[in-house]
Coordinates of C-alpha atoms and ligand atoms in Angstrom, one line a residue:
M46 CA 152.4 87.8 33.2
Y47 CA 154.9 89.0 30.4
R48 CA 158.2 90.4 31.0
V49 CA 158.3 93.8 28.5
N50 CA 161.5 94.1 26.3
V51 CA 160.8 97.6 25.2
S52 CA 163.3 99.1 22.7
A53 CA 166.8 100.0 23.7
R54 CA 166.1 103.8 23.4
Y55 CA 163.6 103.5 26.4
I56 CA 165.6 101.0 28.2
D57 CA 168.6 103.9 28.6
K58 CA 166.2 106.2 29.7
I59 CA 164.8 104.0 32.1
R60 CA 168.0 102.6 33.7
S61 CA 169.2 106.6 34.0
D62 CA 165.6 107.8 35.6
A63 CA 166.2 104.7 37.8
S64 CA 169.2 105.8 39.0
H65 CA 168.4 108.8 41.1
G66 CA 165.2 107.1 42.6
K67 CA 166.9 104.6 44.6
P68 CA 164.3 102.9 47.2
G69 CA 166.0 103.8 50.9
A70 CA 166.5 107.3 50.1
L71 CA 163.2 108.0 50.8
R72 CA 162.3 108.4 54.6
R73 CA 158.8 108.5 56.1
C74 CA 157.9 111.5 58.4
A75 CA 157.3 110.3 62.0
A76 CA 153.7 111.9 62.1
G77 CA 151.0 112.0 59.7
Y78 CA 151.9 109.6 57.1
E79 CA 149.3 107.9 55.1
P80 CA 149.1 104.6 53.9
S81 CA 149.5 105.5 49.8
M82 CA 151.4 108.7 49.2
G83 CA 149.9 108.7 45.6
R84 CA 152.1 109.4 42.1
R85 CA 154.9 111.0 42.8
L86 CA 157.7 112.1 40.7
V87 CA 155.7 112.0 37.9
V88 CA 158.1 112.2 34.3
D89 CA 155.9 113.3 31.2
Y90 CA 157.8 111.9 27.8
G91 CA 155.6 114.1 26.0
L92 CA 158.4 116.1 24.6
A93 CA 160.7 113.5 23.4
K94 CA 157.6 111.8 22.0
R95 CA 156.9 114.9 19.8
A96 CA 160.4 115.0 18.9
A97 CA 160.3 111.3 17.8
L98 CA 157.3 111.7 15.8
T99 CA 158.7 115.0 14.0
E100 CA 161.7 112.8 13.3
L101 CA 159.6 109.8 11.5
R102 CA 157.5 112.8 9.7
S103 CA 160.7 114.6 8.3
G104 CA 162.3 111.1 7.5
S105 CA 165.4 111.1 9.7
L106 CA 163.7 108.1 12.2
A107 CA 162.3 105.2 9.7
R108 CA 159.0 104.1 10.2
D109 CA 160.5 100.5 11.0
D110 CA 162.5 102.1 14.3
A111 CA 159.6 103.7 15.3
C112 CA 157.4 101.0 15.0
D113 CA 159.1 98.6 16.3
A114 CA 156.9 97.1 19.1
H115 CA 158.0 93.7 20.6
P116 CA 155.5 90.8 19.9
Y117 CA 155.7 90.6 24.0
L118 CA 154.6 94.3 24.3
L119 CA 151.8 93.9 21.7
R120 CA 150.4 90.7 23.8
A121 CA 151.0 93.2 26.9
A122 CA 148.8 95.7 25.1
K123 CA 146.5 93.2 24.0
Y124 CA 145.9 91.4 27.4
H125 CA 146.2 93.5 30.2
G126 CA 146.9 97.1 28.4
E127 CA 144.6 100.1 29.2
P128 CA 142.6 101.6 26.6
T129 CA 142.9 105.2 25.6
D130 CA 140.7 107.9 23.5
A131 CA 143.7 109.2 21.7
S132 CA 144.8 107.7 18.4
C133 CA 147.7 106.4 17.1
P134 CA 149.7 109.6 16.0
V135 CA 151.5 107.3 13.4
C136 CA 148.6 105.6 11.5
D137 CA 145.6 106.7 13.0
R138 CA 143.7 103.5 12.7
V139 CA 143.3 102.4 16.1
R140 CA 143.5 103.9 19.5
L141 CA 146.4 103.6 21.3
T142 CA 147.0 101.3 24.4
H143 CA 148.6 101.9 27.9
V144 CA 150.7 99.1 29.3
T145 CA 152.1 99.5 32.7
Y146 CA 155.1 97.9 34.0
V147 CA 156.9 98.4 37.0
Y148 CA 160.8 98.7 38.4
G149 CA 162.3 99.1 41.7
D150 CA 164.7 97.3 43.8
E151 CA 162.2 96.2 46.1
L152 CA 160.0 94.1 43.8
G153 CA 162.6 91.7 43.0
R154 CA 161.5 89.1 40.4
Y155 CA 158.5 91.3 39.7
A156 CA 160.4 94.2 38.2
G157 CA 160.4 94.8 34.8
R158 CA 156.5 93.2 35.0
V159 CA 153.4 94.0 33.4
K160 CA 150.8 95.3 35.9
A161 CA 147.2 96.6 35.7
P162 CA 145.9 99.2 37.3
A163 CA 144.3 96.6 40.2
E164 CA 147.8 95.3 40.4
L165 CA 149.4 98.7 41.0
A166 CA 146.9 99.7 43.8
A167 CA 147.4 96.8 45.7
M168 CA 151.3 97.1 45.5
E169 CA 151.2 100.5 46.1
H170 CA 150.4 99.4 49.8
E171 CA 152.7 96.4 49.9
Y172 CA 156.1 98.3 48.8
G173 CA 157.4 101.1 50.0
E174 CA 158.8 102.7 46.6
F175 CA 158.8 101.3 42.9
R176 CA 158.8 103.0 39.9
V177 CA 155.8 102.9 37.1
Y178 CA 156.2 103.0 33.7
V179 CA 153.3 103.7 31.2
V180 CA 154.2 102.5 27.6
E181 CA 151.5 103.8 25.1
V182 CA 151.3 101.2 22.0
C183 CA 149.8 100.8 19.0
Q184 CA 148.5 97.4 18.3
S185 CA 148.0 98.3 14.6
C186 CA 151.3 99.8 13.6
A187 CA 153.3 98.7 16.4
W188 CA 154.2 102.5 17.4
N189 CA 155.1 102.4 20.7
H190 CA 156.7 105.0 23.1
L191 CA 157.3 105.9 26.7
A192 CA 154.5 108.3 27.5
Q193 CA 155.1 108.6 31.9
S194 CA 156.4 107.3 34.7
Y195 CA 155.5 107.8 38.3
V196 CA 156.8 106.5 41.8
L197 CA 154.3 104.2 43.6
G198 CA 154.4 103.0 46.7
H199 CA 153.8 103.4 50.5
G200 CA 157.1 105.3 51.4
E201 CA 158.4 103.0 54.1
T202 CA 161.8 102.2 53.4
A203 CA 162.6 98.0 52.9
P204 CA 163.1 96.2 55.9
S205 CA 166.9 96.0 55.3
G206 CA 168.1 96.0 58.7
D207 CA 167.0 98.8 61.1
R208 CA 163.4 98.1 60.6
Q209 CA 161.5 98.9 64.0
G210 CA 158.9 97.0 65.4
G211 CA 155.5 97.8 65.2
Ligands
LIG148 ZN1 149.7 103.0 14.3

């Protein structure tokens, strides 16, 4: 288990995203709810990524600033990452690895932890709502960028007072 420290530019983004998806705001329908609601509120960061790559190529973004994966993030990529078919857009030497980590008020001390796909599948049934962040990481040049985020969870609000029995 690693607590991932991604670059400040992502943390700002993550915080602003997290502020409008408060657990508790989501209410399940009285009838016909599913144990798993699947991925929802998907945010794709492809545009921001392309902008960063354009800046990198034009020289307005330094390579050291773009390829600054934290050692923890690189370790997470190595040991808990999911290989992808996409080559690194910066060095083109290796394929990118996706590192997935989770945030949400319900998660408590697990917020900010790296999770493998199997763990996410289990968490989906355990928690009402949490946001998953997928960061692409190059283990060769240390390029890293937020790729996608989405919300998972069974959709029921956390037991915070007015939970009905059953
Ligand atoms: Zn690379």
